[in-house]
PDB file of N, CA and C in Angstrom:
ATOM      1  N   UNK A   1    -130.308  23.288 -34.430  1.00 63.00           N
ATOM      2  CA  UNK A   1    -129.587  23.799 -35.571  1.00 63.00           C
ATOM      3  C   UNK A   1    -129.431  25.314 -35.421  1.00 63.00           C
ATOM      4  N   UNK A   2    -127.950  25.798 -35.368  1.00 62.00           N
ATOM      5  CA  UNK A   2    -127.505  27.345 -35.453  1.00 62.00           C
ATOM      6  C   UNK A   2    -127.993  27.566 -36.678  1.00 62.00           C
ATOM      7  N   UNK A   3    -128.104  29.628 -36.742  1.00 60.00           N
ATOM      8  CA  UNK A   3    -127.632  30.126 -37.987  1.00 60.00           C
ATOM      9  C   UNK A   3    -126.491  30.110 -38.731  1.00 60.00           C
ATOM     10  N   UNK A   4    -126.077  30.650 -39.585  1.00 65.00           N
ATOM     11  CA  UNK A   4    -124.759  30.673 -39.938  1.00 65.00           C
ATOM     12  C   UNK A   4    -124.626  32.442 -39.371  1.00 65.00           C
ATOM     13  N   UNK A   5    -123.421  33.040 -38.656  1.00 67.00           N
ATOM     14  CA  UNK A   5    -123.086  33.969 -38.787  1.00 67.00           C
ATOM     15  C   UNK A   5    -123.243  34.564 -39.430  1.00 67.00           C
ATOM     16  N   UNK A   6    -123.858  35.845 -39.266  1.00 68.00           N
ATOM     17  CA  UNK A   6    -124.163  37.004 -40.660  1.00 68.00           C
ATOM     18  C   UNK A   6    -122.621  37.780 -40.514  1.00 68.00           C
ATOM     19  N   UNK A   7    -122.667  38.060 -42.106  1.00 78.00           N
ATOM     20  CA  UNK A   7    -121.296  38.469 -42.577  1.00 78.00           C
ATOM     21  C   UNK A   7    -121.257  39.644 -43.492  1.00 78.00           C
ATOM     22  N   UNK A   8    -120.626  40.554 -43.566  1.00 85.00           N
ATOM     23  CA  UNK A   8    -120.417  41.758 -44.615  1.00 85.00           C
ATOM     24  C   UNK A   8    -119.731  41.133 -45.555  1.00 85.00           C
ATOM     25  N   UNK A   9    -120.404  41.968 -46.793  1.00 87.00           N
ATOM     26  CA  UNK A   9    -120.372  41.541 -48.300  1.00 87.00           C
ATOM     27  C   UNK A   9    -119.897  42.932 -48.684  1.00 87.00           C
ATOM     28  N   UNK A  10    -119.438  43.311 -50.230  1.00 90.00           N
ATOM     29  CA  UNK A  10    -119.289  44.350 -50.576  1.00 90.00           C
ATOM     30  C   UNK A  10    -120.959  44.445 -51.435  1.00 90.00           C
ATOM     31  N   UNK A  11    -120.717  45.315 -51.871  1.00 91.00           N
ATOM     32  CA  UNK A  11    -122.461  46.040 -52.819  1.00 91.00           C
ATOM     33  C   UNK A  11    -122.146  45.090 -54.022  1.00 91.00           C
ATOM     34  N   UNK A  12    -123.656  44.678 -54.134  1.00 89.00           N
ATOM     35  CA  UNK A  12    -123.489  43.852 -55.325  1.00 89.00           C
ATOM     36  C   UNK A  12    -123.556  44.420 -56.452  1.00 89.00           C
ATOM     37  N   UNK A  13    -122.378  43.198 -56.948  1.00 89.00           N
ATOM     38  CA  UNK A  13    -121.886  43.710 -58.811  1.00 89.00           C
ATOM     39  C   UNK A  13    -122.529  44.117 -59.554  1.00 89.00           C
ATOM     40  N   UNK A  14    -124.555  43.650 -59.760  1.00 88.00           N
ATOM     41  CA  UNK A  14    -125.067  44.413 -61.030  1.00 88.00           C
ATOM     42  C   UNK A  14    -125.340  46.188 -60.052  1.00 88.00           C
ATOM     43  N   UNK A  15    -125.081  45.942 -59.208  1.00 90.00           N
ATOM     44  CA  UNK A  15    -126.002  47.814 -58.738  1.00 90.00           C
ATOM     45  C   UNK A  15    -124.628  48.561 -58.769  1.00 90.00           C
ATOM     46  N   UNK A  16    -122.962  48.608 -59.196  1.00 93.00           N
ATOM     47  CA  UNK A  16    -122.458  49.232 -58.681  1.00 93.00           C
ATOM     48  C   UNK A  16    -121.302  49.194 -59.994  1.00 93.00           C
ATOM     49  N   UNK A  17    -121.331  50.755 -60.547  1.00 92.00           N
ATOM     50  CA  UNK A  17    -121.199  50.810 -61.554  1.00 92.00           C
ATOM     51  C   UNK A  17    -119.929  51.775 -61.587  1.00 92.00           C
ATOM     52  N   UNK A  18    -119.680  52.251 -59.863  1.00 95.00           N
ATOM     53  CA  UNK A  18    -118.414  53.108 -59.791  1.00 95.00           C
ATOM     54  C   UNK A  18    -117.240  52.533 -58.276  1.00 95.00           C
ATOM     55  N   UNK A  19    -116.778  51.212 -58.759  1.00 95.00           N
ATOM     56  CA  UNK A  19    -116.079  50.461 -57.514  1.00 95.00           C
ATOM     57  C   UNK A  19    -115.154  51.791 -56.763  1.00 95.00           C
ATOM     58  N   UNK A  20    -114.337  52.734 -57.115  1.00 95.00           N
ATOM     59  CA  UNK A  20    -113.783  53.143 -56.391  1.00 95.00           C
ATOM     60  C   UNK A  20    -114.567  53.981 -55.216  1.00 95.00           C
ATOM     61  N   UNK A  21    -115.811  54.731 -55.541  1.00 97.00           N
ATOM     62  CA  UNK A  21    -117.042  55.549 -54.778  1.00 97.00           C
ATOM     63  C   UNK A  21    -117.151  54.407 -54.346  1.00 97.00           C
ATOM     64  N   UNK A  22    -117.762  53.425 -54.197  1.00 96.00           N
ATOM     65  CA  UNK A  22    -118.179  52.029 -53.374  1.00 96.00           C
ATOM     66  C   UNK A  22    -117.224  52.003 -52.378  1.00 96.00           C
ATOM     67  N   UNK A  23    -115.423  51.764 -52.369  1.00 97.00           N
ATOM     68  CA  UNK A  23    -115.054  51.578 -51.859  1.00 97.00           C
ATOM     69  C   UNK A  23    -114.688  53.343 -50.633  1.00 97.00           C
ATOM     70  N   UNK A  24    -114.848  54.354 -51.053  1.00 97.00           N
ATOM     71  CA  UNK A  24    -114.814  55.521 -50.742  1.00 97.00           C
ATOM     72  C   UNK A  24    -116.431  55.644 -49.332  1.00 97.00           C
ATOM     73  N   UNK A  25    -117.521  54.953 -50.097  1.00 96.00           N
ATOM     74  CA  UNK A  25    -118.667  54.807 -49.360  1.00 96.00           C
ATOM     75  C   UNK A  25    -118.228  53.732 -48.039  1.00 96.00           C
ATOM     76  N   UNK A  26    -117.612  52.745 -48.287  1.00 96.00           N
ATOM     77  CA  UNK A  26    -117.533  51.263 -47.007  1.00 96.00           C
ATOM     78  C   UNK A  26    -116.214  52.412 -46.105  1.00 96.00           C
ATOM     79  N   UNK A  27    -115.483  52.941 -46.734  1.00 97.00           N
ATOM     80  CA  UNK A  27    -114.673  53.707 -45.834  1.00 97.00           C
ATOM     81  C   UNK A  27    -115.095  54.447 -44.724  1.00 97.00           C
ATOM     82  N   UNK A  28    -116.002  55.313 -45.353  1.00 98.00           N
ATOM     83  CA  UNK A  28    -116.682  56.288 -44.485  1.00 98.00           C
ATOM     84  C   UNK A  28    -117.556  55.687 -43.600  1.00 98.00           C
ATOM     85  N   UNK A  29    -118.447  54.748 -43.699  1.00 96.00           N
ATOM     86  CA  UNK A  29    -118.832  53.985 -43.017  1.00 96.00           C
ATOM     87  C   UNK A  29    -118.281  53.660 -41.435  1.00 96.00           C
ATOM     88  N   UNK A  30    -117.176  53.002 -42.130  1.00 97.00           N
ATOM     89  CA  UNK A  30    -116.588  52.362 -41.226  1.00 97.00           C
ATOM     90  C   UNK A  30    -115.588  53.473 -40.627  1.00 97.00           C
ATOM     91  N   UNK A  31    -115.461  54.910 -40.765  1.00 98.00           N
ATOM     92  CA  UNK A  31    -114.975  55.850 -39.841  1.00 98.00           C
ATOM     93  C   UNK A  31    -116.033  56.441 -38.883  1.00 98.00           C
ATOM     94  N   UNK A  32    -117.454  55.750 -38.786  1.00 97.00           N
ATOM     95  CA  UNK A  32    -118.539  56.569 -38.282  1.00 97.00           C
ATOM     96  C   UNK A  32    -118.407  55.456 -36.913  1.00 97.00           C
ATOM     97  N   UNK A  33    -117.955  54.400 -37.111  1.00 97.00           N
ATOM     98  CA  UNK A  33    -118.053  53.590 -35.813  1.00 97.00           C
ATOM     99  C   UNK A  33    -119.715  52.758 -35.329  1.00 97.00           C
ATOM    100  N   UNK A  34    -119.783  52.552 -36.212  1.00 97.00           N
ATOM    101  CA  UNK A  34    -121.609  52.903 -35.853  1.00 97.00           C
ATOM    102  C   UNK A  34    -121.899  51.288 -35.230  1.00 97.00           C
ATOM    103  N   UNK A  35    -122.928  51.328 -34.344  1.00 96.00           N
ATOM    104  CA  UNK A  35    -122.851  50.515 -33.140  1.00 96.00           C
ATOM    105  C   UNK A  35    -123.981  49.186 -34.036  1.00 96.00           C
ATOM    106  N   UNK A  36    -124.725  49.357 -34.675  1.00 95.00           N
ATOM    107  CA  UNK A  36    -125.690  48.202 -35.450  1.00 95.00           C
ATOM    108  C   UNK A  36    -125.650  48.905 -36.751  1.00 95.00           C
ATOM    109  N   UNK A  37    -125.620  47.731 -37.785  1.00 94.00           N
ATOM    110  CA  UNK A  37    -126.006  47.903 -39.240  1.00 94.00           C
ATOM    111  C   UNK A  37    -126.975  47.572 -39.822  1.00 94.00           C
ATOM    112  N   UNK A  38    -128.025  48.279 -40.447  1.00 92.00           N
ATOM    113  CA  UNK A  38    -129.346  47.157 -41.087  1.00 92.00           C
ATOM    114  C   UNK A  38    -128.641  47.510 -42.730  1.00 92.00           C
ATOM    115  N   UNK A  39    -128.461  46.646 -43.631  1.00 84.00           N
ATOM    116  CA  UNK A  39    -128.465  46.679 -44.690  1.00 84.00           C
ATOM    117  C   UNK A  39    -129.181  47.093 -45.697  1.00 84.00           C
ATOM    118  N   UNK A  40    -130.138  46.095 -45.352  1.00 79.00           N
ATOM    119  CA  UNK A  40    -131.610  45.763 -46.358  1.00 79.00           C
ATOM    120  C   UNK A  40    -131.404  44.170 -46.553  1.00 79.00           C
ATOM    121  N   UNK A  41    -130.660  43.532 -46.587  1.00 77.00           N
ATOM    122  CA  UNK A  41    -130.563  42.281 -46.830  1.00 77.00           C
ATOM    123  C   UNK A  41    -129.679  41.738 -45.404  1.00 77.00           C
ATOM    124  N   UNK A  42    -130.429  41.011 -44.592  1.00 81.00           N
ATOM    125  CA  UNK A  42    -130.535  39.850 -43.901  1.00 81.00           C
ATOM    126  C   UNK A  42    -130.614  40.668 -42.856  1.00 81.00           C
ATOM    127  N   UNK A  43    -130.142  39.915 -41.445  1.00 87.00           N
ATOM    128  CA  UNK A  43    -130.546  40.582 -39.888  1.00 87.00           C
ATOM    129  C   UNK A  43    -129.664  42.127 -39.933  1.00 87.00           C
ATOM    130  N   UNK A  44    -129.954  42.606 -38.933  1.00 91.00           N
ATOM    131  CA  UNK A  44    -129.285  43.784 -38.048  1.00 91.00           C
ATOM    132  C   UNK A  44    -127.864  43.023 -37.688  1.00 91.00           C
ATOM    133  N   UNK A  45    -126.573  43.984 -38.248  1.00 93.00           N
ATOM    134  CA  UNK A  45    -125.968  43.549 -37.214  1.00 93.00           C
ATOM    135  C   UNK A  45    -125.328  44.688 -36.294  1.00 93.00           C
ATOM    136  N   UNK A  46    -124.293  44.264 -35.519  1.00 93.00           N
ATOM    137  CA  UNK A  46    -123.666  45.219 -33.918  1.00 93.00           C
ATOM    138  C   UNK A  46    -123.059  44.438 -33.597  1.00 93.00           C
ATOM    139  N   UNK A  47    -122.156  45.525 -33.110  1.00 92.00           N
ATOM    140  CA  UNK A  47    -121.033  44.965 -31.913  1.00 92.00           C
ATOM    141  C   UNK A  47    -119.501  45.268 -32.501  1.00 92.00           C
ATOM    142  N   UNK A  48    -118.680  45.005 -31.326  1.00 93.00           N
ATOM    143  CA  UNK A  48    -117.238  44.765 -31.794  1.00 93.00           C
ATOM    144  C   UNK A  48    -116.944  44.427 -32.988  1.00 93.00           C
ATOM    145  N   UNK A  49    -117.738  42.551 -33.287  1.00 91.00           N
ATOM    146  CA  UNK A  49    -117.602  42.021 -34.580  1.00 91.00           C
ATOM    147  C   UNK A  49    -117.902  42.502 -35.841  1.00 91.00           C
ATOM    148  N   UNK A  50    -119.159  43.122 -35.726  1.00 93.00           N
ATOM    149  CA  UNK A  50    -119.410  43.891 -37.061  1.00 93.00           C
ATOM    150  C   UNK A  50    -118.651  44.600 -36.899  1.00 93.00           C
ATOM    151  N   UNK A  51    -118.069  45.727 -36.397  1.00 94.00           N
ATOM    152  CA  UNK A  51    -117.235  46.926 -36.732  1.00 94.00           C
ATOM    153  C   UNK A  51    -115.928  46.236 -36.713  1.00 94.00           C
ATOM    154  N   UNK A  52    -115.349  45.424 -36.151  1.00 93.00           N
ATOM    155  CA  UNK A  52    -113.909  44.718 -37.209  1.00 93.00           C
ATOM    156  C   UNK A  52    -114.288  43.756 -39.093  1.00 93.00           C
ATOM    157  N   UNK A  53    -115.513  43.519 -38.626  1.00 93.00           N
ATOM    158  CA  UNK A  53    -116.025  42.990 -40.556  1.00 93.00           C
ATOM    159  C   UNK A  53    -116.231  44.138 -40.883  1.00 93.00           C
ATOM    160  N   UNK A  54    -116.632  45.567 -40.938  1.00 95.00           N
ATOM    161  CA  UNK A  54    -116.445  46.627 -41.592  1.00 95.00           C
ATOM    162  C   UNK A  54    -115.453  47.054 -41.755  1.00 95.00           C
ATOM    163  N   UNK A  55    -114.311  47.449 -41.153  1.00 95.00           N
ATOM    164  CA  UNK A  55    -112.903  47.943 -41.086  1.00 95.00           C
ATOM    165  C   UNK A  55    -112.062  47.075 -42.135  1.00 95.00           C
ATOM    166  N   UNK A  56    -112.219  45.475 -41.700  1.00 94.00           N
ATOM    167  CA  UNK A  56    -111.450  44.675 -42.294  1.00 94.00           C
ATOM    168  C   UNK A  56    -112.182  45.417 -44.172  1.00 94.00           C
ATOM    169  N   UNK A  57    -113.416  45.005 -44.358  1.00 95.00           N
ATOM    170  CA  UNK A  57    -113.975  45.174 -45.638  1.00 95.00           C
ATOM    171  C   UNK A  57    -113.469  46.511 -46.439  1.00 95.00           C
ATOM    172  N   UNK A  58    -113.622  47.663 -45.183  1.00 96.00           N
ATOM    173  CA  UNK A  58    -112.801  49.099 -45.518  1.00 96.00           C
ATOM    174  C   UNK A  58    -111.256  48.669 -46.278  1.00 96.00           C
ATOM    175  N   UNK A  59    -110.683  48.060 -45.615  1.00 97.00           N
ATOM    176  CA  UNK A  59    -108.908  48.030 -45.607  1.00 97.00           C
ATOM    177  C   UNK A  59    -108.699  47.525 -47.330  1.00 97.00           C
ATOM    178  N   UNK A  60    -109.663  46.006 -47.159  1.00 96.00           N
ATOM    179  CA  UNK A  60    -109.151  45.132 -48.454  1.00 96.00           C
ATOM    180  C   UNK A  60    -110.525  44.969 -49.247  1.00 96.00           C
ATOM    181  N   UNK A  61    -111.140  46.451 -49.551  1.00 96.00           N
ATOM    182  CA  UNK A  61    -112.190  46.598 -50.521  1.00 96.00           C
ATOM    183  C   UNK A  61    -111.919  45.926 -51.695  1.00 96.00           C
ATOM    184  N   UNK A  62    -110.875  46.370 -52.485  1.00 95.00           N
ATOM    185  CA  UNK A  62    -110.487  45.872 -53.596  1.00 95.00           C
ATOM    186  C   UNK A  62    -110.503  43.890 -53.686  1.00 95.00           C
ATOM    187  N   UNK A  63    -109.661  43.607 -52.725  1.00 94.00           N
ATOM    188  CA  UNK A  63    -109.405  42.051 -53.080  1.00 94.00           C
ATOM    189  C   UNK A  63    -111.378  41.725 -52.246  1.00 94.00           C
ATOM    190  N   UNK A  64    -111.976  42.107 -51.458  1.00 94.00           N
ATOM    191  CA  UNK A  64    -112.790  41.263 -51.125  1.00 94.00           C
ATOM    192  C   UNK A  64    -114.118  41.343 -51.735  1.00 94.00           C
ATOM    193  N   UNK A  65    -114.022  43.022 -52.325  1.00 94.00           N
ATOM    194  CA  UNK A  65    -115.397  43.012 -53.099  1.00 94.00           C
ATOM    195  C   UNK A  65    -115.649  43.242 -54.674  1.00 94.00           C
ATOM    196  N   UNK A  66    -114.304  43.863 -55.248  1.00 94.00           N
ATOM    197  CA  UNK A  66    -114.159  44.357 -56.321  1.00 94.00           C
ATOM    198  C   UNK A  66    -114.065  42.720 -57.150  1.00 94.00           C
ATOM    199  N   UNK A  67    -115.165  42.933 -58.232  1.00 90.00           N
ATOM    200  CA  UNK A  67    -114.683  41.667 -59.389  1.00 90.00           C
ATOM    201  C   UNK A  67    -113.369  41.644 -60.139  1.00 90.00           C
ATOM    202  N   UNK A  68    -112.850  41.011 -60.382  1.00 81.00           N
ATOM    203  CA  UNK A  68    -111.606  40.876 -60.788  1.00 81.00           C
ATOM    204  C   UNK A  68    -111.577  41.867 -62.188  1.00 81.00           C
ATOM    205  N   UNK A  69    -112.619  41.815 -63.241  1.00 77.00           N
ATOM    206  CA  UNK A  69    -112.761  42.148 -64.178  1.00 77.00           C
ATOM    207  C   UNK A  69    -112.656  43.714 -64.178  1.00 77.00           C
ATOM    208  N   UNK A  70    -113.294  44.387 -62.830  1.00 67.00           N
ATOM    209  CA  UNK A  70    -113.131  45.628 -62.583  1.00 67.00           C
ATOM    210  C   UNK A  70    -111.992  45.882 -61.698  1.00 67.00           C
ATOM    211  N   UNK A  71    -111.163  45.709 -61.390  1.00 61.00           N
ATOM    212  CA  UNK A  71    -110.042  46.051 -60.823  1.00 61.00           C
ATOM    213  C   UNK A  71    -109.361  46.725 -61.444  1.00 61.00           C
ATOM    214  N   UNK A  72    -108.886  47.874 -60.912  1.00 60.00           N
ATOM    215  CA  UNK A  72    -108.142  48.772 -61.587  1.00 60.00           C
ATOM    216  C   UNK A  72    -106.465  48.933 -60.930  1.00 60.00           C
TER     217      UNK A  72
END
């Protein structure tokens, strides 16, 4: 039995009380290029793949992490 692929999430809804800085924070991130990610929640990740699941997450912050309720 595999894992399931670890995957980027946006910051969760109760800790994040200013979505556009959130999405301003995954930006910058993802202009640093950075070769492994530890979160705090689940494995390390790296590689190509993580840095296209960061970029992608950068691009469509709004539709993939923002709650609908907070959308501006």
């Amino acid at each position: 039995m595999s894992l399931p692929a670890p995957e980027l999430h946006g910051p969760p809804q109760y800790f994040t009380a200013d979505w556009p800085q959130a999405a301003e924070s995954v930006r910058a991130l993802a202009a640093l290029e950075p070769e492994t990610v530890v979160t705090g929640r689940g494995p390390a990740m790296r590689g190509p793949a993580m840095r296209a699941s960061l970029h992608r997450l950068a691009a469509e912050f709004d539709q993939l992490a923002v709650p609908d309720a907070d959308r501006q």
